[in-house]
PDB file of C-alpha atoms in Angstrom:
ATOM      1  CA  UNK B  40      -3.569  11.260   6.293  1.00  0.00           C
ATOM      2  CA  UNK B  41      -6.563  10.263   4.222  1.00  0.00           C
ATOM      3  CA  UNK B  42      -8.801   7.273   4.935  1.00  0.00           C
ATOM      4  CA  UNK B  43     -12.140   5.944   3.815  1.00  0.00           C
ATOM      5  CA  UNK B  44     -14.583   6.184   6.719  1.00  0.00           C
ATOM      6  CA  UNK B  45     -17.917   4.426   6.260  1.00  0.00           C
ATOM      7  CA  UNK B  46     -17.473   4.708   2.507  1.00  0.00           C
ATOM      8  CA  UNK B  47     -16.474   8.380   2.414  1.00  0.00           C
ATOM      9  CA  UNK B  48     -13.003   9.731   1.720  1.00  0.00           C
ATOM     10  CA  UNK B  49     -11.867  12.013   4.578  1.00  0.00           C
ATOM     11  CA  UNK B  50      -8.685  13.851   5.501  1.00  0.00           C
ATOM     12  CA  UNK B  51      -7.551  13.513   9.111  1.00  0.00           C
ATOM     13  CA  UNK B  52      -5.428  15.885  11.185  1.00  0.00           C
ATOM     14  CA  UNK B  53      -1.860  14.702  11.830  1.00  0.00           C
ATOM     15  CA  UNK B  54      -2.684  14.244  15.517  1.00  0.00           C
ATOM     16  CA  UNK B  55      -4.912  11.226  14.759  1.00  0.00           C
ATOM     17  CA  UNK B  56      -2.682   8.150  14.858  1.00  0.00           C
ATOM     18  CA  UNK B  57      -4.846   5.331  16.273  1.00  0.00           C
ATOM     19  CA  UNK B  58      -8.413   4.090  16.155  1.00  0.00           C
ATOM     20  CA  UNK B  59      -8.903   5.491  19.666  1.00  0.00           C
ATOM     21  CA  UNK B  60      -7.777   8.942  18.430  1.00  0.00           C
ATOM     22  CA  UNK B  61     -10.259   8.681  15.559  1.00  0.00           C
ATOM     23  CA  UNK B  62     -13.130   7.807  17.890  1.00  0.00           C
ATOM     24  CA  UNK B  63     -12.249  10.689  20.221  1.00  0.00           C
ATOM     25  CA  UNK B  64     -12.088  13.076  17.252  1.00  0.00           C
ATOM     26  CA  UNK B  65     -15.692  12.186  16.359  1.00  0.00           C
ATOM     27  CA  UNK B  66     -16.814  12.019  20.045  1.00  0.00           C
ATOM     28  CA  UNK B  67     -17.623   8.313  19.812  1.00  0.00           C
ATOM     29  CA  UNK B  68     -15.240   6.934  22.450  1.00  0.00           C
ATOM     30  CA  UNK B  69     -17.969   6.187  25.015  1.00  0.00           C
ATOM     31  CA  UNK B  70     -20.438   4.569  22.633  1.00  0.00           C
ATOM     32  CA  UNK B  71     -21.042   0.883  22.088  1.00  0.00           C
ATOM     33  CA  UNK B  72     -19.699   0.098  18.628  1.00  0.00           C
ATOM     34  CA  UNK B  73     -17.919  -2.188  16.247  1.00  0.00           C
ATOM     35  CA  UNK B  74     -14.898  -0.927  14.317  1.00  0.00           C
ATOM     36  CA  UNK B  75     -13.560  -2.640  11.240  1.00  0.00           C
ATOM     37  CA  UNK B  76     -10.188  -1.741   9.720  1.00  0.00           C
ATOM     38  CA  UNK B  77      -9.576  -3.059   6.208  1.00  0.00           C
ATOM     39  CA  UNK B  78     -12.261  -5.737   6.674  1.00  0.00           C
ATOM     40  CA  UNK B  79     -10.874  -6.893  10.040  1.00  0.00           C
ATOM     41  CA  UNK B  80     -12.971  -6.378  13.182  1.00  0.00           C
ATOM     42  CA  UNK B  81     -10.842  -4.709  15.844  1.00  0.00           C
ATOM     43  CA  UNK B  82     -11.252  -5.694  19.491  1.00  0.00           C
ATOM     44  CA  UNK B  83     -12.150  -2.699  21.675  1.00  0.00           C
ATOM     45  CA  UNK B  84      -9.142  -3.411  23.894  1.00  0.00           C
ATOM     46  CA  UNK B  85      -6.882  -2.794  20.883  1.00  0.00           C
ATOM     47  CA  UNK B  86      -8.323   0.615  19.872  1.00  0.00           C
ATOM     48  CA  UNK B  87      -5.521   2.582  21.545  1.00  0.00           C
ATOM     49  CA  UNK B  88      -2.817   0.380  20.022  1.00  0.00           C
ATOM     50  CA  UNK B  89      -4.155  -0.087  16.493  1.00  0.00           C
ATOM     51  CA  UNK B  90      -2.415   2.397  14.192  1.00  0.00           C
ATOM     52  CA  UNK B  91      -4.182   4.078  11.292  1.00  0.00           C
ATOM     53  CA  UNK B  92      -2.487   4.141   7.904  1.00  0.00           C
ATOM     54  CA  UNK B  93      -2.997   6.241   4.819  1.00  0.00           C
ATOM     55  CA  UNK B  94      -5.756   4.740   2.612  1.00  0.00           C
ATOM     56  CA  UNK B  95      -7.184   2.539   5.397  1.00  0.00           C
ATOM     57  CA  UNK B  96     -10.826   1.577   5.036  1.00  0.00           C
ATOM     58  CA  UNK B  97     -12.575   2.067   8.374  1.00  0.00           C
ATOM     59  CA  UNK B  98     -16.164   1.125   9.108  1.00  0.00           C
ATOM     60  CA  UNK B  99     -17.758   2.213  12.381  1.00  0.00           C
ATOM     61  CA  UNK B 100     -21.129   0.868  13.432  1.00  0.00           C
ATOM     62  CA  UNK B 101     -22.540   2.218  16.664  1.00  0.00           C
ATOM     63  CA  UNK B 102     -25.736   1.223  18.340  1.00  0.00           C
ATOM     64  CA  UNK B 103     -28.581   3.605  19.081  1.00  0.00           C
ATOM     65  CA  UNK B 104     -31.193   2.783  21.678  1.00  0.00           C
ATOM     66  CA  UNK B 105     -34.834   3.509  21.194  1.00  0.00           C
ATOM     67  CA  UNK B 106     -38.149   1.922  20.739  1.00  0.00           C
TER      68      UNK B 106
END
């Protein structure tokens, strides 16, 4: 499957089916973040249910602490 992730075209392994799978693939599952799928903000509770589709546009914004 191919998607646009934060503006870049990427190919995903067949094992990635949901937003939760995508976050685990990039080791982001335990970070505080906002995920948008095709311009719709996805509730964190729905990550494991929300299916990815070919040509989806995904934006991930995660927060970094510091000072």
